[in-house]
Short mmCIF file of C-alpha atoms in Angstrom, two decimals:
data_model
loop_
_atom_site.label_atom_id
_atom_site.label_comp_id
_atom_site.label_asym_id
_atom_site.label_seq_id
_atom_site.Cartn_x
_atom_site.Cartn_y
_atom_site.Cartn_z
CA UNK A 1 89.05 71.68 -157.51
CA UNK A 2 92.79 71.25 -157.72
CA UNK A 3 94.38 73.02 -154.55
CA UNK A 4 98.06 71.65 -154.92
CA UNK A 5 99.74 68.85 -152.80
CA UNK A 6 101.91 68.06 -150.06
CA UNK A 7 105.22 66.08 -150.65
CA UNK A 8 107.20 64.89 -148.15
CA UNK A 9 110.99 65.55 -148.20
CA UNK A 10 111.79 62.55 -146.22
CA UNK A 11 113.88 59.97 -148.85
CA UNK A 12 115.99 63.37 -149.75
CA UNK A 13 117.15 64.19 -146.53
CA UNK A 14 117.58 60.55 -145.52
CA UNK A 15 119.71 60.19 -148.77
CA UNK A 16 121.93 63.47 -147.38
CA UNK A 17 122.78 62.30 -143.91
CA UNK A 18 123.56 58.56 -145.45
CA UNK A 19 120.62 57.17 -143.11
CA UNK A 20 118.69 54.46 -144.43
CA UNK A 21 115.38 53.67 -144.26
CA UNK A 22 115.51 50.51 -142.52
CA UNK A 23 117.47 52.59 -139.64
CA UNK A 24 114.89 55.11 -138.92
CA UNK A 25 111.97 52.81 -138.57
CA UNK A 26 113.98 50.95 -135.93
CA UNK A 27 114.76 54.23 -134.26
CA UNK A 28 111.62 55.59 -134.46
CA UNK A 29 109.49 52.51 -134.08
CA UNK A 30 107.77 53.09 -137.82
CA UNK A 31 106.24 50.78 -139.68
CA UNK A 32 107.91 50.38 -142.89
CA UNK A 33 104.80 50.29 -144.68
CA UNK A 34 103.56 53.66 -143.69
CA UNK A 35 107.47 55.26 -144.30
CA UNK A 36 106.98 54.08 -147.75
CA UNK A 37 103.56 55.90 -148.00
CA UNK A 38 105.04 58.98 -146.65
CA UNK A 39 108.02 58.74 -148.78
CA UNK A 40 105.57 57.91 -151.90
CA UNK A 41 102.77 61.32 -151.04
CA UNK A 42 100.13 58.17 -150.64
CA UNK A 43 98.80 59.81 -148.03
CA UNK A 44 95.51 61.62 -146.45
CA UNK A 45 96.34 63.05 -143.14
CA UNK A 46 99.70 63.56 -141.17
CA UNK A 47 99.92 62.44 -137.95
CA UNK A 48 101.61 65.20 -136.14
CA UNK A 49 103.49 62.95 -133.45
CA UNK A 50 105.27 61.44 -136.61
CA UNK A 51 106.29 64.78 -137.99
CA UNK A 52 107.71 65.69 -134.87
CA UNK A 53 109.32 62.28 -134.24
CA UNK A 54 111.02 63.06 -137.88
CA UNK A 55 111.65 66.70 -137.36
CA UNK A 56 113.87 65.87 -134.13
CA UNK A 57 115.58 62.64 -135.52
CA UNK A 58 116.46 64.28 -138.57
CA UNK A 59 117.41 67.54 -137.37
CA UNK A 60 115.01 69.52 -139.81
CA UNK A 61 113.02 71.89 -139.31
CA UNK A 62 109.30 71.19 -140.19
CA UNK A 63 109.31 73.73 -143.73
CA UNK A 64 112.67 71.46 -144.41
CA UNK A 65 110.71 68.30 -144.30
CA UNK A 66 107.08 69.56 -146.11
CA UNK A 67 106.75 71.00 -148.92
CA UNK A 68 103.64 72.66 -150.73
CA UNK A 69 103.28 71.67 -154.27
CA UNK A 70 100.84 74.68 -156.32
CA UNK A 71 98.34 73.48 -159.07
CA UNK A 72 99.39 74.22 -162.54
CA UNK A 73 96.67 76.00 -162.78
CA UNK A 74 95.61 77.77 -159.68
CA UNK A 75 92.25 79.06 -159.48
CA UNK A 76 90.50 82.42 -158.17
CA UNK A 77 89.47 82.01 -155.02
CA UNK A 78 88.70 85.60 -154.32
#
């Protein structure tokens, strides 16, 4: 059953504040690899010491960086 998605905001905002992506992994000590699976919604589970890390460089607030995708077609769950 389809319940929707997650999609990160994080190649928006960079584009906003003119930050690349190169910069924040330095700053933040990312692999570039796993930005590009964030930035790409290739991704299981989110590690919440990275969301904060992002939240606090970026100066978003968590709801400003994630953002809940709804199935076409939701279904009954009650």
């Amino acid at each position: 059953m389809d319940y929707g998605s997650l999609h990160l905001r994080i190649e928006e905002i960079l584009k906003s504040k003119g930050i690349s992506k190169n910069q924040l992994c330095r700053t933040l000590d990312i692999p570039r690899a796993n930005l590009n699976r964030y930035c790409r919604d290739e991704f299981q589970r989110l590690d919440a010491g990275m969301l904060c890390k992002l939240c606090c460089y970026l100066e978003v607030d968590i709801n400003d960086l994630i953002e809940y995708r709804r199935p076409e077609n939701l279904p009954q769950l009650k």
